[in-house]
Amino acid sequence: MLPPFELLEPHSLDQALKMLATSESVPLAGGTNLLPDLRARGEAGGRFISLAALDQLHGIEHSDSRVLMGARTTLSDILHDPLMPTAAPSLVSMAKVFAGSMVRNAATVAGNICYGSPSADVVPPLLSLDAELTLASAAGERTLSLNDFLLDYKKTARRPDELLISVSWAPPTTGTANLFYKLGRRRGDAITVVGVAVTITIEKGNCTKARIALGSVAPTVFRAQEAEEALVGGPLTATTIGTAAQAAAQASRPIDDIRASADYRRHAVHMLVRRLLTEAWQTAGSQHD
Amino acid sequence: MNRIESPAASTANLQLRQVGKPLVRTDSPTKVYGTAVYAGDLTMPGMLCAAVLHSDRASALLRHVDTSRAEALAGVHCVLTAADLPPSQGVMTDMPGQTGGLTKNTKQPILAKDRVRFCGEPIALVAAENAAIAEQALRLIDIEYEDLDGIYDPFDALAPGAPIIFGDDNVVASYKVRKGDIEKGFAEADFIVENTFTTQYQEQAFLEPEAALAWVDEHEVLNIRSSTQVVEHYRAVADAIGLPHNRVRLRAEFVGGGFGGKEVMTIEVWLALLALASRRPVQLVQPRERSFLSHGPRHPFTMTHRTGVSGDGKITALQIKLTSDAGAYAKLSPYILLYATVGATGPYRVDNLHIDSVSAATNNLPACAFRGFGTMQANLACEGQMEEIAKLLGMDSMEVRRRNFIHTGDANVTGQIIRSAVWSDQCATQALATLGERPTDTQTTRIGHGVACYQQSYGRIRWMKDSSEAWVGVEMDGTVIVRSAVTDIGAGQSSALAQITGEILGVPMDQVVVYFGDGAVTPLAGTSTASRALYMSGNATKMAASQVRKNLLSCVAGYFGVKIEQLDMCDSQVFIIDDPQRSIALKDCVKLCAAEGVHRHNLAIFRAPTSEGIDPETGQGEVFPDFTYGAHAAQVAVDIETGEVKVLKSIGAHDVGQAINLRAVEGQVEGSALMGQGFALCEELILKQGRLQTGSLSEYLIPTSEDVPEIKAIVLESRSGLGPFGAKGIGEPVYAPVAASIANAVADAIGVHIFELPITPEKVIKALREKESTK
Amino acid sequence: MTDKETQMITEKRVDIQVNGQACEITVPAWRTLLEVLRELGHKEVKCGCEKGDCGACAVLLDGKVVDSCLTLAWNAAGRSVTTVQGLGGPDNPHPLQTAFIEHGSAQCGYCTPGMIMAAKALLDDIPEPSLKDIKRGLSGNLCRCTGYTRIFSAIQAAAETLRQQETTS
Ligand SMILES: Cc1cc2nc3c(=O)[nH]c(=O)nc-3n(C[C@H](O)[C@H](O)[C@H](O)COP(=O)(O)OP(=O)(O)OC[C@H]3O[C@@H](n4cnc5c(N)ncnc54)[C@H](O)[C@@H]3O)c2cc1C
Ligand code: FES
Ligand code: FES
């Protein structure tokens, strides 16, 4: 049972932004985070703005240089998009292990990002693709990197009057591998214990770009930048990969919880980063052969 | 000692037309079309909604409970606390429906009075116009607690000077088994192996949370329609609130899963009180989070085995210590401990044996019945120990098992002679063989095979003096009615009675209607627990149907001028076996009987074998009617970098005596394969100072479709059981070995045994690290 | 912002097609589709958790499977809902229902209505699902009784039947 709350149903983006600007209110997208939270809280109150009717926030556009994903894109939309497997392989791998089909049909990309949870599965793949976010308010739009958007545990750079309206990134170039792995306490429909996304670009046998994004091992999803730096400039060897994996584990600041201890999480980061980098090196390298 | 006459003997040569076949269960269509009615689906005019306030302290004095603000809320009809309850002030949580003696301290307060003993203990009840008002009322109840020290570990609870949770001490129950000469046995041993195994709390997690509806009818009868495994709770409800037994009627609807969690009374007595107080129909459907607090999960056990073995793998002596955490009330803990004690040596014969078992009270959630009922925990230790012995001796673990298997005619732990077939070896061998070749290890994964055998009782403890009644009758049009108060908890309990009756009376199963689960109008059948429903009610139904058959055939025999033995029944016809053209339709046969005043129906009672208990000093005596044997085998892949365990294959092979419905039997094996996998790998109720940390289905993780391995059921039939047609009980037995087989497979894969369930990735990594460092 | 916009609208009339029947109800914003369907008498929609963990409440909303416990009734306004009873019944069983019956895929049956709706959505999406597809499609629908194996085989059988119906029609 949900406690009483108020729900506004704007018909246009402008109307929604106006509502956000003038009344203390919270956007409601798929509701898969908000509604369980409300139910758990049990107390009446709050004003929500339904994004259901805002067609502007739907749709995925692909061009050669950019993928633009509306904020109301659901996890199912990602799975159904025929171009997504090349535009964001890690995002597709992620969507396959995200919740179950009903929640995938409701849960939105924006909701996942804006909720600011460290275990948000959409975030590591997008971070590993250097995604950018476009936020809109009645005052105008701004674009910032996803990396800059994530501040702390359930804290983001979003101002209360802003809506996330789209996410964009450059699709991986040839010679790029983009992988994701979710470690959970069961295989289906589980909260992530450790989530890892990596992007590796190989040119002429050397790694020219590396991204390592980690979920559930710090107050927010974050990039292990020191580990990334350890990889760029040369070929990936067992040694460089090992160094990077170690650095990623060290950069993690996990906690003990009911799912796993901090110790184990750090260990798993080490192992999974090593594994994904090794695999990425092989796949990215093979694209050039 | 009484010789047990196996009911199978009398029908040994019967040619089976329906029994054993994978027929469509009678309850399938209604469930698949969405028309099946569960307790939460019922509505009545004027119905109120109930809600329960559960304590959020584990150990505290209730200084003050003030309900005035809640009562003042518009739409609230009544608010009840301990102060409003009848003087009995308690509800019996002893073996449900039992007619024998009660164990001590099994009365539990209906609502906490003066003191709460666990986090989640019910304190107040509300009935209101709708659920929202009821919830709001709960928030308006003011409670002043004074925290007390709590005890959250059974070993702390048993230490001298520990604060007492209830009763005279914190020992909820204890048993002793003394058999043979243990000193001599250890002296004869070439090796002594000692290990301690622990298991966690497991939640039943049935998909349907507790639900019931209660009202007082025009005859001043208190009616309750509930999701319960036990209609005989009507007696406990009546006793608790001071009504005569004949003024409480309990009906069990289709139960959306029980697994033992709806065996002890859950919410019925609360609703009874609210219905009496409000004089309105009242319904309660527990939200999932409160469901976790409303029954009782599986007991955590700590189990130490010290085993003496000879060089060739024969167990010469065995000393076992079992400790279980009963939580804050006794409930069925004494019985569960007894099951664990009897099951502690698994399916093995041990002549020199000491067992000391104890169940301790703590301020944790009171644990209670759950499929396997203590036996499966005890069995896990036993089967893990088999592997450790084999490893030490450098033997194949199946060889060690073979040296020690109990056989028909041997005495078990309590000295009871096993009379039915023991096909442990055949089952284990087939299950293992079905695993097939091992895939090869990769750089990061290790494959393991594991097997576990078991011995699990079916039927109730003998001194419960168990019985079941059933009524079978043929209507004038040749259709058949079965009446049995058996509860249908999802395993096809009512359908099996239709199949048995159809077999005996030669009518298609869909011509049989089973009225079940009504404590007032269907003959009492006892509980759907202890793997007894089919055994007991199947026998009672078969007896009743057989008597009806006899009556009908005697009329037809006269009509045709033949002997009864020359007749058979099939496809709603009675015919002469040697001359099938000479036949009479069942409906005409019924008319014949009616004209002659012969009974076309029969009420039968089946009694289980009884005994008077065990010797308290030696633990010797007959405890159960009989046992089921079998095995489970698992193939796992362990990721040695992350510690993740993936079950690849899961094979159950069981001697079920006689399958009544083959598909239903396979369904039990398959379901238990996954439930056991959950217990082995991912399910765990975590309590912190008595407070539940994993109290919803996103924190308490049961296996999903993505976790399903290749599952196979191998069904063997010795026809040696005490059930109808030689059937044995299977609901719990098929579950008993699963977790152990997976634990053993993991040990096989990584070369070290993990003694503590569940086997989380984390524990795998820890075990691997320890193995590395001791190299 | 105008007064009209800030004014709290507590109740709203909502039109929903349920299994082809037009239903009209007036509900507050916080009422879930699950609650509304059950109030309308659609008790075949089950409730096991009220927060998306179990799938017992799954229904089709404009053809897409959703957890009705996480869907606000307001969001179902003007849309069509299909429950397991809308899929078929004894007189016109859907191939999934026939297969669930024949394969013994329901034990306690509490997960079954949601499970069948998730399966329906899966087959609409992937008419020839692999075992992997089926496992993925059902991972939000918990079943405690069956071990899922008979549910998988029923879905495969139903897919086959539907395929044959397709080719013969
Ligand atoms: C059973 C279940 C399983 C789940 N499994 C997973 C999983 O595997 N992985 C995972 O990462 N998560 C999982 N979740 C969590 C949840 O589904 C996701 O985080 C989802 O993406 C949230 O999206 P939503 O549209 O439902 O968000 P909502 O609940 O509607 O909103 C979430 C937050 O985002 C804000 N918000 C939404 N849209 C916007 C916008 N456009 N602009 C600004 N703010 C916005 C809201 O105000 C709110 O604070 C699960 C949830 C459930 C119930
Ligand atoms: S009741 Fe909706 S998912 Fe459980
Ligand atoms: S059949 Fe009981 S939960 Fe699925």
Tab-separated table of N, CA, C and O in Angstrom, chain B residues 228-272:
chain	number	residue	atom	x	y	z
B	228	THR	N	-3.900	-22.197	5.335
B	228	THR	CA	-3.234	-22.974	6.386
B	228	THR	C	-3.002	-24.405	5.943
B	228	THR	O	-3.715	-24.917	5.081
B	229	GLN	N	-2.025	-25.024	6.552
B	229	GLN	CA	-1.773	-26.439	6.288
B	229	GLN	C	-2.598	-27.328	7.216
B	229	GLN	O	-2.578	-28.548	7.071
B	230	VAL	N	-3.314	-26.705	8.167
B	230	VAL	CA	-3.911	-27.485	9.259
B	230	VAL	C	-5.293	-26.973	9.631
B	230	VAL	O	-5.414	-25.938	10.280
B	231	VAL	N	-6.354	-27.674	9.255
B	231	VAL	CA	-7.675	-27.207	9.677
B	231	VAL	C	-7.946	-27.521	11.143
B	231	VAL	O	-8.796	-26.891	11.767
B	232	GLU	N	-7.196	-28.480	11.700
B	232	GLU	CA	-7.410	-28.826	13.112
B	232	GLU	C	-7.047	-27.682	14.051
B	232	GLU	O	-7.309	-27.755	15.258
B	233	HIS	N	-6.479	-26.623	13.520
B	233	HIS	CA	-6.223	-25.445	14.358
B	233	HIS	C	-7.513	-24.881	14.941
B	233	HIS	O	-7.468	-24.059	15.843
B	234	TYR	N	-8.640	-25.274	14.393
B	234	TYR	CA	-9.883	-24.741	14.959
B	234	TYR	C	-9.946	-25.019	16.463
B	234	TYR	O	-10.461	-24.228	17.229
B	235	ARG	N	-9.368	-26.156	16.862
B	235	ARG	CA	-9.381	-26.484	18.300
B	235	ARG	C	-8.517	-25.507	19.086
B	235	ARG	O	-8.918	-25.030	20.150
B	236	ALA	N	-7.346	-25.219	18.543
B	236	ALA	CA	-6.438	-24.313	19.248
B	236	ALA	C	-7.030	-22.913	19.315
B	236	ALA	O	-6.895	-22.218	20.322
B	237	VAL	N	-7.713	-22.510	18.236
B	237	VAL	CA	-8.369	-21.199	18.246
B	237	VAL	C	-9.436	-21.185	19.336
B	237	VAL	O	-9.514	-20.259	20.153
B	238	ALA	N	-10.251	-22.230	19.358
B	238	ALA	CA	-11.338	-22.304	20.333
B	238	ALA	C	-10.787	-22.277	21.753
B	238	ALA	O	-11.264	-21.514	22.609
B	239	ASP	N	-9.752	-23.067	22.013
B	239	ASP	CA	-9.166	-23.107	23.352
B	239	ASP	C	-8.587	-21.746	23.737
B	239	ASP	O	-8.720	-21.303	24.877
B	240	ALA	N	-7.945	-21.110	22.768
B	240	ALA	CA	-7.280	-19.843	23.086
B	240	ALA	C	-8.281	-18.771	23.492
B	240	ALA	O	-7.992	-17.936	24.337
B	241	ILE	N	-9.457	-18.786	22.853
B	241	ILE	CA	-10.394	-17.707	23.163
B	241	ILE	C	-11.570	-18.181	23.998
B	241	ILE	O	-12.501	-17.427	24.256
B	242	GLY	N	-11.522	-19.430	24.423
B	242	GLY	CA	-12.532	-19.913	25.350
B	242	GLY	C	-13.871	-20.227	24.711
B	242	GLY	O	-14.919	-20.012	25.312
B	243	LEU	N	-13.851	-20.719	23.486
B	243	LEU	CA	-15.087	-21.167	22.836
B	243	LEU	C	-15.095	-22.690	22.819
B	243	LEU	O	-14.042	-23.326	22.815
B	244	PRO	N	-16.295	-23.285	22.799
B	244	PRO	CA	-16.327	-24.737	22.607
B	244	PRO	C	-15.788	-25.087	21.219
B	244	PRO	O	-15.922	-24.296	20.288
B	245	HIS	N	-15.205	-26.255	21.108
B	245	HIS	CA	-14.605	-26.657	19.827
B	245	HIS	C	-15.623	-26.638	18.693
B	245	HIS	O	-15.284	-26.346	17.558
B	246	ASN	N	-16.860	-26.980	19.012
B	246	ASN	CA	-17.834	-27.085	17.923
B	246	ASN	C	-18.371	-25.729	17.466
B	246	ASN	O	-19.258	-25.649	16.641
B	247	ARG	N	-17.826	-24.661	18.030
B	247	ARG	CA	-18.260	-23.338	17.575
B	247	ARG	C	-17.188	-22.630	16.751
B	247	ARG	O	-17.265	-21.445	16.496
B	248	VAL	N	-16.173	-23.362	16.380
B	248	VAL	CA	-15.173	-22.770	15.487
B	248	VAL	C	-15.050	-23.654	14.259
B	248	VAL	O	-14.853	-24.859	14.370
B	249	ARG	N	-15.220	-23.044	13.103
B	249	ARG	CA	-15.107	-23.784	11.853
B	249	ARG	C	-13.972	-23.172	11.038
B	249	ARG	O	-13.983	-21.988	10.734
B	250	LEU	N	-13.000	-24.000	10.723
B	250	LEU	CA	-11.853	-23.517	9.958
B	250	LEU	C	-11.833	-24.208	8.599
B	250	LEU	O	-11.926	-25.436	8.520
B	251	ARG	N	-11.779	-23.405	7.580
B	251	ARG	CA	-11.673	-23.951	6.217
B	251	ARG	C	-10.367	-23.508	5.613
B	251	ARG	O	-10.023	-22.332	5.672
B	252	ALA	N	-9.681	-24.450	5.007
B	252	ALA	CA	-8.434	-24.111	4.317
B	252	ALA	C	-8.725	-23.925	2.842
B	252	ALA	O	-9.305	-24.800	2.204
B	253	GLU	N	-8.338	-22.796	2.322
B	253	GLU	CA	-8.469	-22.552	0.878
B	253	GLU	C	-7.253	-23.181	0.194
B	253	GLU	O	-6.374	-23.733	0.850
B	254	PHE	N	-7.186	-23.057	-1.115
B	254	PHE	CA	-5.934	-23.404	-1.778
B	254	PHE	C	-4.832	-22.602	-1.101
B	254	PHE	O	-4.973	-21.394	-0.893
B	255	VAL	N	-3.762	-23.264	-0.759
B	255	VAL	CA	-2.673	-22.586	-0.071
B	255	VAL	C	-1.584	-22.258	-1.089
B	255	VAL	O	-1.136	-23.144	-1.825
B	256	GLY	N	-1.188	-20.980	-1.125
B	256	GLY	CA	-0.162	-20.556	-2.084
B	256	GLY	C	1.239	-20.853	-1.587
B	256	GLY	O	2.099	-19.988	-1.544
B	257	GLY	N	1.435	-22.085	-1.195
B	257	GLY	CA	2.729	-22.521	-0.676
B	257	GLY	C	2.733	-22.517	0.838
B	257	GLY	O	2.231	-21.588	1.477
B	258	GLY	N	3.235	-23.591	1.419
B	258	GLY	CA	3.294	-23.693	2.873
B	258	GLY	C	4.695	-24.050	3.353
B	258	GLY	O	5.319	-23.301	4.077
B	259	PHE	N	5.161	-25.209	2.946
B	259	PHE	CA	6.515	-25.682	3.268
B	259	PHE	C	6.778	-25.740	4.769
B	259	PHE	O	7.916	-25.660	5.209
B	260	GLY	N	5.721	-25.846	5.550
B	260	GLY	CA	5.871	-25.869	7.009
B	260	GLY	C	5.550	-24.523	7.640
B	260	GLY	O	5.181	-24.443	8.808
B	261	GLY	N	5.634	-23.465	6.855
B	261	GLY	CA	5.421	-22.121	7.398
B	261	GLY	C	3.978	-21.827	7.749
B	261	GLY	O	3.676	-20.874	8.469
B	262	LYS	N	3.047	-22.649	7.232
B	262	LYS	CA	1.649	-22.463	7.602
B	262	LYS	C	1.157	-23.687	8.364
B	262	LYS	O	0.016	-24.122	8.233
B	263	GLU	N	2.078	-24.251	9.126
B	263	GLU	CA	1.778	-25.448	9.908
B	263	GLU	C	1.364	-25.072	11.324
B	263	GLU	O	0.306	-25.483	11.796
B	264	VAL	N	2.174	-24.291	11.996
B	264	VAL	CA	1.758	-23.790	13.292
B	264	VAL	C	0.821	-22.625	13.027
B	264	VAL	O	0.913	-21.956	12.014
B	265	MET	N	-0.070	-22.384	13.943
B	265	MET	CA	-1.024	-21.292	13.771
B	265	MET	C	-0.307	-19.997	13.435
B	265	MET	O	0.654	-19.616	14.089
B	266	THR	N	-0.770	-19.310	12.428
B	266	THR	CA	-0.170	-18.014	12.128
B	266	THR	C	-1.128	-16.905	12.540
B	266	THR	O	-1.067	-16.400	13.648
B	267	ILE	N	-2.064	-16.567	11.662
B	267	ILE	CA	-2.856	-15.356	11.918
B	267	ILE	C	-4.287	-15.663	12.333
B	267	ILE	O	-5.053	-14.752	12.610
B	268	GLU	N	-4.666	-16.938	12.374
B	268	GLU	CA	-6.076	-17.272	12.554
B	268	GLU	C	-6.641	-16.769	13.879
B	268	GLU	O	-7.754	-16.256	13.942
B	269	VAL	N	-5.855	-16.930	14.936
B	269	VAL	CA	-6.399	-16.565	16.245
B	269	VAL	C	-6.575	-15.050	16.354
B	269	VAL	O	-7.503	-14.561	16.993
B	270	TRP	N	-5.693	-14.308	15.691
B	270	TRP	CA	-5.852	-12.843	15.711
B	270	TRP	C	-7.176	-12.448	15.069
B	270	TRP	O	-7.908	-11.597	15.564
B	271	LEU	N	-7.445	-13.063	13.926
B	271	LEU	CA	-8.683	-12.729	13.215
B	271	LEU	C	-9.905	-13.157	14.003
B	271	LEU	O	-10.932	-12.466	14.009
B	272	ALA	N	-9.794	-14.297	14.666
B	272	ALA	CA	-10.906	-14.762	15.484
B	272	ALA	C	-11.246	-13.711	16.532
B	272	ALA	O	-12.416	-13.354	16.731
